[in-house]
Coordinates of C-alpha atoms and ligand atoms in Angstrom, one line a residue:
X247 CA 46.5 43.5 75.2
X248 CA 50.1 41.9 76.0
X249 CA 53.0 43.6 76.7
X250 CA 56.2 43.0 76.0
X251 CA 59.6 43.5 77.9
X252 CA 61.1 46.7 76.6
X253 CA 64.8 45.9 78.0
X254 CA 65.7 43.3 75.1
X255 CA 68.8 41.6 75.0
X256 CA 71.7 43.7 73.7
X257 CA 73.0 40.5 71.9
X258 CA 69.7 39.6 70.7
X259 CA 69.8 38.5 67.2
X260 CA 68.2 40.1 64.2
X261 CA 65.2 39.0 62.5
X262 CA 63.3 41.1 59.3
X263 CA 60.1 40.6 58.6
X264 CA 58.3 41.7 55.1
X265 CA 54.6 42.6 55.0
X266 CA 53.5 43.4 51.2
X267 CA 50.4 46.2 50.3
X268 CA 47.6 43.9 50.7
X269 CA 48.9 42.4 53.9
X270 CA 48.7 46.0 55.3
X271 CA 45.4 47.3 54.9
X272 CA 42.9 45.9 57.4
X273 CA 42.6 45.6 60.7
X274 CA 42.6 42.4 60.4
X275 CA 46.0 41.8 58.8
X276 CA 47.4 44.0 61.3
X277 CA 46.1 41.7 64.1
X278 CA 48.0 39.2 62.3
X279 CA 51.1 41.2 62.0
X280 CA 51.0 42.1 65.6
X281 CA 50.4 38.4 67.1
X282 CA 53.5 36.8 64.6
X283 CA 56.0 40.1 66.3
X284 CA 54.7 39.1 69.9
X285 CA 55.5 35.9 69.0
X286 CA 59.4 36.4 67.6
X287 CA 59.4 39.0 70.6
X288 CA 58.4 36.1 73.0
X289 CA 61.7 34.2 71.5
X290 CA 64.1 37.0 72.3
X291 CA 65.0 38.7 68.9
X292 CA 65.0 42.4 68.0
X293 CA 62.4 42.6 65.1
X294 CA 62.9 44.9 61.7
X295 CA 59.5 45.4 60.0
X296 CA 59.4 46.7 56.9
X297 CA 56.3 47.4 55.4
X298 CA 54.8 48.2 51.5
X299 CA 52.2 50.7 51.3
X300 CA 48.4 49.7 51.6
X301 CA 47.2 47.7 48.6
X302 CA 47.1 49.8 45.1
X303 CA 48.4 52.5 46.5
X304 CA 51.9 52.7 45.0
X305 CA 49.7 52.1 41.5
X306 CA 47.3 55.1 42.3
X307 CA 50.2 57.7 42.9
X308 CA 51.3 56.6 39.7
X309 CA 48.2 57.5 38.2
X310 CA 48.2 61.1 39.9
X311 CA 51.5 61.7 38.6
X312 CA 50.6 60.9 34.9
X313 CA 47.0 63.2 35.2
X314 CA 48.9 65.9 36.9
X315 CA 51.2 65.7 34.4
X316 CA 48.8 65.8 31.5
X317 CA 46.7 69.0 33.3
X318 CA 44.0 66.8 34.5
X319 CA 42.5 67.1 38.1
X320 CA 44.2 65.5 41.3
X321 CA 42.1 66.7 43.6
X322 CA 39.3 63.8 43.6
X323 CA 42.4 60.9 43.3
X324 CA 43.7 62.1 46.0
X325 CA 40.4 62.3 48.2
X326 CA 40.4 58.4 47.6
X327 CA 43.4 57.7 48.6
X328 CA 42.9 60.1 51.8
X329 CA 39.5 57.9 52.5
X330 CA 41.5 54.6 51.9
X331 CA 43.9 55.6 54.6
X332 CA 41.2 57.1 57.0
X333 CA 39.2 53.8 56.6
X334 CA 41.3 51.9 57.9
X335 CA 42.9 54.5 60.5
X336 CA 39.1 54.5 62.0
X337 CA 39.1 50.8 62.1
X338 CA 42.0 50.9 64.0
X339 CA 41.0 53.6 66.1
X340 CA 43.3 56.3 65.2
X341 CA 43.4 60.0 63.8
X342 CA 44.2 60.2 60.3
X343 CA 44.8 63.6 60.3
X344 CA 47.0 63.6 63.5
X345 CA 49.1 61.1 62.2
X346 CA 49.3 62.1 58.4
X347 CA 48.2 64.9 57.5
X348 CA 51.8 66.8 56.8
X349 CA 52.2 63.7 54.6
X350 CA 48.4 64.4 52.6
X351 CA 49.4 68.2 52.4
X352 CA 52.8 67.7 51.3
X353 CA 51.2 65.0 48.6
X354 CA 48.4 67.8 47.4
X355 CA 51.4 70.5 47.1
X356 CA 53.6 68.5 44.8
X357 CA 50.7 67.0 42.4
X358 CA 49.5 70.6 41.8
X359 CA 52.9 71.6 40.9
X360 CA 53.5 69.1 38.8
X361 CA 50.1 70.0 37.4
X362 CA 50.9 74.0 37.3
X363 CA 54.3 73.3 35.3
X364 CA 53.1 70.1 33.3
X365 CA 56.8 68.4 34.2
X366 CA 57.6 65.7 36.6
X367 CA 61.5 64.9 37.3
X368 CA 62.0 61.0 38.5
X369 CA 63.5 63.2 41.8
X370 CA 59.8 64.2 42.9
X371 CA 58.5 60.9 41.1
X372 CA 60.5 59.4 44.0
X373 CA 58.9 61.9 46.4
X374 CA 55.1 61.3 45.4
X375 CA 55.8 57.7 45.2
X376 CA 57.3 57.4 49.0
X377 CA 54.5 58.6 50.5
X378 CA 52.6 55.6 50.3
X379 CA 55.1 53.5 52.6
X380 CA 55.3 56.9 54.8
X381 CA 51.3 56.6 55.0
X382 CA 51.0 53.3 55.9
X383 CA 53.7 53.1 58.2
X384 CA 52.6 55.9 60.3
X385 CA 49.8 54.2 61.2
X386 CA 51.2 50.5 61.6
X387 CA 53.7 51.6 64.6
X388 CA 51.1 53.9 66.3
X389 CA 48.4 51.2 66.0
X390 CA 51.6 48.6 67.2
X391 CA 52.4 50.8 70.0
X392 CA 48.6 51.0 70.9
X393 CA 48.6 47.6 71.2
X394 CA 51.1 47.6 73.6
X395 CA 54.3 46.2 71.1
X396 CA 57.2 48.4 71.8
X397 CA 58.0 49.6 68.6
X398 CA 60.1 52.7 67.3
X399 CA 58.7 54.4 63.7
X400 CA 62.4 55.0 61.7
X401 CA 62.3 56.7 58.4
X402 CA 64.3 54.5 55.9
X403 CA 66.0 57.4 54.5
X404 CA 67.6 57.5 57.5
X405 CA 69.0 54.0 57.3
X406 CA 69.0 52.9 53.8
X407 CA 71.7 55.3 51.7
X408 CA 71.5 54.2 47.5
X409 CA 74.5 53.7 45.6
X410 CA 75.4 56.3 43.1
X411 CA 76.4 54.6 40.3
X412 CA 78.6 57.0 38.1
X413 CA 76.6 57.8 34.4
X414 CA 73.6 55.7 35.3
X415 CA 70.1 58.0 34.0
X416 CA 68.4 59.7 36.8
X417 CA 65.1 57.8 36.0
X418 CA 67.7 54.7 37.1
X419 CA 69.4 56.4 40.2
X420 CA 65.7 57.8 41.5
X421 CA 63.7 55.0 40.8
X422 CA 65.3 52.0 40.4
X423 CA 68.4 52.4 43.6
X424 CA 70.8 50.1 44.2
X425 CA 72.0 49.9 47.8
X426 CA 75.3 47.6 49.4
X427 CA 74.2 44.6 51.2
X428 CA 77.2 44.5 53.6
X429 CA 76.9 43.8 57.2
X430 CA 77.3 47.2 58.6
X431 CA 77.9 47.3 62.4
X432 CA 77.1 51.3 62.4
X433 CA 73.6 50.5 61.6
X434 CA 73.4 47.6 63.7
X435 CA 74.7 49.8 66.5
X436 CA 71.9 52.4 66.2
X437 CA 69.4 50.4 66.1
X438 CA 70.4 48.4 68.7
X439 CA 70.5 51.9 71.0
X440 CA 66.4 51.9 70.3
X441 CA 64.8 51.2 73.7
X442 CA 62.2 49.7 71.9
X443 CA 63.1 46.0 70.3
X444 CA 61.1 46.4 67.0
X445 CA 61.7 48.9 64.3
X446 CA 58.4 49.6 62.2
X447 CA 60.3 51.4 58.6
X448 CA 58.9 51.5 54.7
X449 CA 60.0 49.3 52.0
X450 CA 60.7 50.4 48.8
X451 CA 62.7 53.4 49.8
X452 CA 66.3 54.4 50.3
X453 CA 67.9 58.3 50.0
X454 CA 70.4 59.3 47.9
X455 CA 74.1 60.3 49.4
X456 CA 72.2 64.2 48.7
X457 CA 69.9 63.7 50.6
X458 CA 67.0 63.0 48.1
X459 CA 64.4 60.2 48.4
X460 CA 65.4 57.3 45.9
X461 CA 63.4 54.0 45.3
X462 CA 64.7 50.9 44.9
X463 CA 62.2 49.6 41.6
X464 CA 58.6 48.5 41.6
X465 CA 57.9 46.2 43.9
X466 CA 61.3 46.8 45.8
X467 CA 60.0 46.5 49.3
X468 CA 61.3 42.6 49.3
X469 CA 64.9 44.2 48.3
X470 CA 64.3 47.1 51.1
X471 CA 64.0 43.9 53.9
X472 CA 66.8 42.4 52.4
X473 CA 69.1 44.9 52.5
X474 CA 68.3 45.6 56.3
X475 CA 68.4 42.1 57.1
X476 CA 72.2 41.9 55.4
X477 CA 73.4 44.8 57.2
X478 CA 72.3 43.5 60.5
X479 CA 73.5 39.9 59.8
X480 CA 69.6 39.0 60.5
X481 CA 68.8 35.1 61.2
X482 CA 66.5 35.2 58.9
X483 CA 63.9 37.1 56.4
X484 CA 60.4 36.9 56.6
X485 CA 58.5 37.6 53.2
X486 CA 54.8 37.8 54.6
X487 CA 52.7 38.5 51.2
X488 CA 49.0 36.9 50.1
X489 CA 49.8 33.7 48.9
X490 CA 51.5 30.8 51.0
X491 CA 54.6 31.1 49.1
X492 CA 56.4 30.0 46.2
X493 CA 54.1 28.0 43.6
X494 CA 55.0 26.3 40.9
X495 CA 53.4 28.8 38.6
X496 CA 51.3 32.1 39.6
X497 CA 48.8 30.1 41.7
X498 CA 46.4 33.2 40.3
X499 CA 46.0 31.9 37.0
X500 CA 47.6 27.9 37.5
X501 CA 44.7 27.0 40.0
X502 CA 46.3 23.2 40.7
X503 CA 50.1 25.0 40.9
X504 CA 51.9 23.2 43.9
X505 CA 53.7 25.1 46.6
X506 CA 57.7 24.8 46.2
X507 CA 58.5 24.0 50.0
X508 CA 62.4 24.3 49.6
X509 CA 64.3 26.3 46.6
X510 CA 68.1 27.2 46.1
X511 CA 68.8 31.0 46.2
X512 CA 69.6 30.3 42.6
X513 CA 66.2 28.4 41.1
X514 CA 63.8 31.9 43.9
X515 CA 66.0 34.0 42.0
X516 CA 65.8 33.3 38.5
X517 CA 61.8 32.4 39.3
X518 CA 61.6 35.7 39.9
X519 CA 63.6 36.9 37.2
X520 CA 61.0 35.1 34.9
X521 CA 57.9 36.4 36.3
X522 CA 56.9 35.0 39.4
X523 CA 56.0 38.5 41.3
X524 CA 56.1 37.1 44.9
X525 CA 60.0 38.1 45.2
X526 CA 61.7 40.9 43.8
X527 CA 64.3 39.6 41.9
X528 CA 66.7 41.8 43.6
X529 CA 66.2 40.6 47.0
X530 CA 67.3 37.4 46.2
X531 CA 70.4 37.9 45.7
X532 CA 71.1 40.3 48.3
X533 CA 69.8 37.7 50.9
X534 CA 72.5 35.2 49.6
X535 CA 75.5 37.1 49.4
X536 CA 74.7 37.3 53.3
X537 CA 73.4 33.4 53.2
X538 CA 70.3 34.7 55.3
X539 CA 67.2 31.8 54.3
X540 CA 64.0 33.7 53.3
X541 CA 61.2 32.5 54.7
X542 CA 57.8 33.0 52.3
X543 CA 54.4 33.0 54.5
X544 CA 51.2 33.8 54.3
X545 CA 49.8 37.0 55.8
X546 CA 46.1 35.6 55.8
X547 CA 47.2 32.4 57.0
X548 CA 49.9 32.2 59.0
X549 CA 49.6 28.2 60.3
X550 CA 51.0 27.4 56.9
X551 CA 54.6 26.9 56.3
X552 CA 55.7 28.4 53.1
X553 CA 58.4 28.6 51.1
X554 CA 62.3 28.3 52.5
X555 CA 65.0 29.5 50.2
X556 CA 68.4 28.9 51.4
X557 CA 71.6 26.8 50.2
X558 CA 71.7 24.5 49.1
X559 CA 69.3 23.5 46.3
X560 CA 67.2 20.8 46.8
X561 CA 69.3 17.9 45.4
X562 CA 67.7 16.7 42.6
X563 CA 67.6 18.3 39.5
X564 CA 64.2 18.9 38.2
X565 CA 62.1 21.3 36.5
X566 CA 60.3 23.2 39.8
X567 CA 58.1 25.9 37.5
X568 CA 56.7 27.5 34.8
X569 CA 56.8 31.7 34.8
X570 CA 55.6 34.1 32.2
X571 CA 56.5 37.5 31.9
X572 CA 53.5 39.7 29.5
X573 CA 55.1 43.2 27.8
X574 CA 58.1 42.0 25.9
X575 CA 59.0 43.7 23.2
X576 CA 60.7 41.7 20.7
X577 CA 63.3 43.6 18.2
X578 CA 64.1 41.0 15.2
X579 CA 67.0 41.9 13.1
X580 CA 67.9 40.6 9.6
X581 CA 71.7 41.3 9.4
X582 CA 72.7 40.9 5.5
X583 CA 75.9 39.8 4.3
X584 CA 78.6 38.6 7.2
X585 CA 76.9 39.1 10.1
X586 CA 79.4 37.0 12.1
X587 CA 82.2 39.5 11.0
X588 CA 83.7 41.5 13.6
X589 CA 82.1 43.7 15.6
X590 CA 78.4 43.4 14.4
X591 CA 76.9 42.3 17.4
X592 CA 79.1 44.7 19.6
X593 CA 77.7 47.6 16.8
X594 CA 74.0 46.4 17.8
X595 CA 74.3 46.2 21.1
X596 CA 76.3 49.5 21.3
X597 CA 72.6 50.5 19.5
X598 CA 70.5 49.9 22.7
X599 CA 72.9 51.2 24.8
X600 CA 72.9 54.2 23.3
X601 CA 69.1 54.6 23.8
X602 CA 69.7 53.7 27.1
X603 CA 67.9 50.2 27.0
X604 CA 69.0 47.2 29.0
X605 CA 68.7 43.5 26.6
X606 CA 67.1 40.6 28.4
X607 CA 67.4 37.8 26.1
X608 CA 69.3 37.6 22.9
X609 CA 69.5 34.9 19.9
X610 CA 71.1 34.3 17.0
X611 CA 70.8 32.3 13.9
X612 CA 72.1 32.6 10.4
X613 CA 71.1 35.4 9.1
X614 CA 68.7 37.1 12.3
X615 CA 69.6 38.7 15.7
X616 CA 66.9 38.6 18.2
X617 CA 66.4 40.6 21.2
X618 CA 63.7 40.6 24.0
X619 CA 63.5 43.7 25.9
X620 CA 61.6 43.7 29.1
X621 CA 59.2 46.6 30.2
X622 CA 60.0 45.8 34.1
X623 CA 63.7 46.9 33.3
X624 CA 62.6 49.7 30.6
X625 CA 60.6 52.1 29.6
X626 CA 59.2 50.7 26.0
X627 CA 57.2 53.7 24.6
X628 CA 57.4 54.7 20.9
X629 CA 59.2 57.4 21.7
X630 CA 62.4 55.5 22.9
X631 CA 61.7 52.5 20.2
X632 CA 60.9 54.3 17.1
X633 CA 64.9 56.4 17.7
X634 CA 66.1 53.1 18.1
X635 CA 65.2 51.5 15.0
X636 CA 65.8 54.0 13.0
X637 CA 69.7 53.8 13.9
X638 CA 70.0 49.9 14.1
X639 CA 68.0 50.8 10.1
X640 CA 71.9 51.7 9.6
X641 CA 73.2 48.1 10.7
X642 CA 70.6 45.8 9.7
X643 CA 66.7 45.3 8.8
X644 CA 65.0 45.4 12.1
X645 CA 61.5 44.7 12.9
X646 CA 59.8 45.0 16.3
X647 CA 57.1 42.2 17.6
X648 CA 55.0 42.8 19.9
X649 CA 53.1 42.4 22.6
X650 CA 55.2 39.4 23.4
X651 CA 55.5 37.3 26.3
X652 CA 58.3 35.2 27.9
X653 CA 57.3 31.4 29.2
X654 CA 60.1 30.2 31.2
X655 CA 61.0 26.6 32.4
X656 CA 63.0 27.3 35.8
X657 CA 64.5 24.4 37.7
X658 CA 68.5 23.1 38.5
X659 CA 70.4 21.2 36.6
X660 CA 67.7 21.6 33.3
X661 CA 70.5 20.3 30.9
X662 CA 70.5 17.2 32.4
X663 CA 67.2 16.4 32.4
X664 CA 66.3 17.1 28.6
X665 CA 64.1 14.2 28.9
X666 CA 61.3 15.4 31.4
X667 CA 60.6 18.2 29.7
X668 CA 61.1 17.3 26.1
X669 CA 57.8 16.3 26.6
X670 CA 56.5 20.3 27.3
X671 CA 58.2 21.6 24.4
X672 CA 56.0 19.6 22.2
X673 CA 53.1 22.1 23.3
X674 CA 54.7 24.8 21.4
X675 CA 54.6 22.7 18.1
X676 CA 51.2 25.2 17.2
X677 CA 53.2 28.4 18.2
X678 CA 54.9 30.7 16.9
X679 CA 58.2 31.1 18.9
X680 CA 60.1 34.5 18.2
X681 CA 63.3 33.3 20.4
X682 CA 64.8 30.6 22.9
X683 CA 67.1 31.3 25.1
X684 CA 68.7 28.7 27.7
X685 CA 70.3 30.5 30.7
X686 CA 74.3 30.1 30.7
X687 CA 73.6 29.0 34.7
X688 CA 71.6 26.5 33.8
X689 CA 68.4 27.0 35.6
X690 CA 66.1 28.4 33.0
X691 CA 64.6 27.9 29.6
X692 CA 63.2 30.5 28.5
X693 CA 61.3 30.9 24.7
X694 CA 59.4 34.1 23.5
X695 CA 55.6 33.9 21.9
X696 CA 53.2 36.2 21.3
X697 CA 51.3 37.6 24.3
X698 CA 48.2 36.3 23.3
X699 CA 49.3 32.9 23.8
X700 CA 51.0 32.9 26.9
X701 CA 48.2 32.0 29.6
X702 CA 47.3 29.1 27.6
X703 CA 50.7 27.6 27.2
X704 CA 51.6 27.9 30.7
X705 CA 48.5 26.2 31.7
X706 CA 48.6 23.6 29.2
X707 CA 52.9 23.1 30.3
X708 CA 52.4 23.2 33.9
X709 CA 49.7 20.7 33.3
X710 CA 52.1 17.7 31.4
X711 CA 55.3 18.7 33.8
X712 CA 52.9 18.9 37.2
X713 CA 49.6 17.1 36.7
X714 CA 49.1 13.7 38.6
X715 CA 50.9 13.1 41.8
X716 CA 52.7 15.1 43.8
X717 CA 56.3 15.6 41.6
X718 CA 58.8 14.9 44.7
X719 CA 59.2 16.0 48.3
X720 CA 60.2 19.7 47.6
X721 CA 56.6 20.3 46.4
X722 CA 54.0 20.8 48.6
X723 CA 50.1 21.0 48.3
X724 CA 48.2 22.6 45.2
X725 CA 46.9 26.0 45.2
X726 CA 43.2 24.3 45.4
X727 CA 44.0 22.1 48.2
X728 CA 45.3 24.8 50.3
X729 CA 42.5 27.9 49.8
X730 CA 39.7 24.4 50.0
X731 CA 41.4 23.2 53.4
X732 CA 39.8 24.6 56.9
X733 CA 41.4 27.4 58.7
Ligands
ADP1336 P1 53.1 41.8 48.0 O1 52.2 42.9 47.8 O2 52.9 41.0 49.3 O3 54.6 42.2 47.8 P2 52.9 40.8 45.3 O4 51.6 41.1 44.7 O5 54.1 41.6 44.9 O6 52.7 40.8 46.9 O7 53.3 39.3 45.0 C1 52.4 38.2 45.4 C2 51.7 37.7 44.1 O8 52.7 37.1 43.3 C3 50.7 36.7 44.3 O9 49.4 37.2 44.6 C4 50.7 35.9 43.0 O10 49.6 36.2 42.2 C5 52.0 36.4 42.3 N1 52.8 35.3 41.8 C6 53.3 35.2 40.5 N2 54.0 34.0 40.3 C7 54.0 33.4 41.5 C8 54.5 32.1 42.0 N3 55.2 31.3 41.1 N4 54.3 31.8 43.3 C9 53.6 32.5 44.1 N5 53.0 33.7 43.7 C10 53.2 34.1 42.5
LIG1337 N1 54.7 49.8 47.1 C1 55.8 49.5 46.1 C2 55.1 48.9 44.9 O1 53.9 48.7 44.8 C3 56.8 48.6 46.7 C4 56.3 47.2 47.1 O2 55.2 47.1 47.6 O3 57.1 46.3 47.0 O4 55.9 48.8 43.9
MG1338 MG1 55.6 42.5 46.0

């Protein structure tokens, strides 16, 4: 057991690190967690850690919400998710019940309410949903603290405050928060008060200038250590998740995928905008407002060096990966007559507006409108599409495709290196493509096909764009080559 000076440096600087669900739950992990803060200890900062709740846990509370919702039983969920947590609160040596159990009863009392009255508001959507970073943060710090890290448990409500954002919905404002990503020395200065030099707090949450618990979108625990590392002017942010960065496609499915060792702010942040999961896309682009590099790394191992995004771009322009997003709802629309006159596409748009749907990619040709809507940014049941098209019946002849998916081409400077990838585009000559789209910032290309051919055509692209030798010194090893080399 090492211990660590608990007079730090008032000037020390900042640095945030990120640990996603699955580098959470074991023992293990946590052993890893605790070595990489002795270390940054060791070099004199004051440490933010900012943690996801344990694997699947954030999915399960979802699925609680829906069966109390629809009547059904909670009682038996939420006995797994209490084992889940005791499992690894044994392995670590600790009392569940001690440490959690307001949490657990708090939990049970909702659900059954929600169960009683058969409504759930996205205000105690936000509440049942936070209490999976509450859980697994309760026991990080006292397991850290056991270990003999100095480390102070802060609620994130406390420190993170959401915008409101005047008319947005309340699913929106709950679930999806927006927070500002200025330095802000009044934070800094209270944390900096903590006798203890690292701060153990939850992603994913923020509080509402009410008072009320607001979260900041699916897989918003990046943007949580973002923000935090922003407001305290942080050196840098540490993403530690379960891959050893950045790939040039979801190493997951794109086995010989290459690790990107250096990316723009720009190229993460549209990657991540097209699919890759491993940032949110959010966090991107709070991290370079501040210019703060992120720093990608592997939780189960740490020797390798990851990803760093920071200004500027690599210098060449190339094509650095292929995403895919599944879900996309395409809504093609035949407008008859003058479509080009005035106003038609404003009248359209005004259309998804209306139904409070947000567009993600939109084409035109001579006589058709297309639109991609993405189910990460909306909620695409029948009940919100079938209202819609009967209203934009009144404008034009729309039809919805679907299940779609999005392949995207991500890289600087695409436009001016047509050439390289003409040669993907050929792949496509057997599909049916609903919609291109080339982003105005010229990083992406992005074309819509059905779902069902997604997989293959990112496998077969990634293959002509990436197979064969290594594509330049911004990529690294494959996927293979890593998970095959000795620890
Ligand atoms: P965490 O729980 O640590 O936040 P996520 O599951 O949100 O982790 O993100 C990590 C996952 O992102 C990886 O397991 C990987 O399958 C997926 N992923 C998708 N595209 C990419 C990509 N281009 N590079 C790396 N990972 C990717
Ligand atoms: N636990 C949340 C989710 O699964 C936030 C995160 O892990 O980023 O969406
Ligand atoms: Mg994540």
């Amino acid at each position: 057991m090492q211990s660590t000076d608990t007079h730090p440096d008032p000037a020390a600087e900042w640095l945030v690190l990120k640990y996603g669900g699955t580098s959470v739950s074991s023992l293990e992990r946590w052993r890893t967690i605790a070595d990489t803060l002795e270390d940054r200890l060791a070099s004199g900062h004051r440490l933010v850690v900012v943690c996801s709740a344990l694997s699947q846990v954030s999915n399960r509370l979802e699925s609680l919400l829906e069966a109390a919702e629809e009547g059904r039983d909670v009682h038996r969920g939420l006995d797994e998710l209490r084992r889940d947590h005791r499992d690894l609160a044994g392995a670590m040596g600790l009392d569940l019940g001690e440490l959690t159990g307001d949490l657990l009863t708090d939990l049970r009392r909702i659900l059954e309410g929600i169960r009683l009255t058969g409504e759930v508001t996205p205000r105690l959507r936000a509440r049942v949903l936070s209490a999976g970073e509450l859980l697994s943060t309760r026991l990080g710090a006292a397991w850290l603290r056991g270990r003999g890290i100095p480390t102070a448990w802060q609620d994130a409500r406390e420190l993170l405050e959401a915008r409101l954002v005047p008319r947005l919905s309340p699913e929106r404002q709950y679930l999806s928060a927006t927070c500002d990503h200025r330095f802000d020395p009044a934070l800094d200065g209270r944390l900096r008060a903590l006798a203890e030099p690292v701060v153990l707090t939850q992603g994913f949450l923020a509080r509402l200038p009410g008072g009320d618990t607001a979260l900041l979108g699916r897989g918003g625990s990046d943007t949580a250590a973002a923000y935090f590392a922003a407001k305290l002017a942080a050196k840098h942010l540490e993403i530690w998740t379960d891959v050893p960065g950045m790939f040039t496609s979801n190493p997951r499915s794109v086995p010989d995928a290459r690790l990107l060792l250096r990316l723009g702010y720009g190229e993460a942040g549209e990657l991540a905008a097209k699919g890759a999961q491993v940032l949110h896309p959010r966090s991107i682009r709070a991290a370079q407002a501040s210019g703060i590099p992120i720093h990608v790394r592997c939780t189960p191992a740490p020797e390798l060096p990851g990803t760093v995004i920071s200004s500027p771009a690599p210098a060449e322009a190339a094509v650095r990966a292929v995403s895919e997003r599944k879900g996309i709802v395409l809504v093609s629309m035949d407008v008859e007559g003058d479509w080009q006159g005035v106003g038609v596409i404003a009248d359209i748009a005004g259309c998804f507006k209306a139904h409070g749907l947000s567009i993600d990619l939109l084409a035109s040709s001579q006589t058709n409108l297309a639109v991609a809507l993405d189910p990460r940014a909306n909620h695409l049941g029948d009940e919100i599409l079938g209202p819609l098209l009967d209203d934009l019946r009144e404008l034009c002849v729309p039809r919805l495709i679907r299940p779609a998916a999005s392949v995207s081409l991500v890289g600087s400077g695409i436009r001016t290196i047509l050439h390289e990838w003409a040669g993907a585009l050929e792949l496509f000559e057997d599909e049916e493509v609903h919609l291109v789209a080339q982003g105005a910032n010229d990083l992406a290309l992005t074309l819509v096909v059905n779902e069902s051919s997604a997989d293959r055509l990112v496998r077969r692209i990634h293959d002509r764009l990436f197979g064969g030798e290594p594509p330049g010194r911004a990529f690294g090893p494959t996927w293979e080559e890593l998970v095959a080399a000795p620890a």
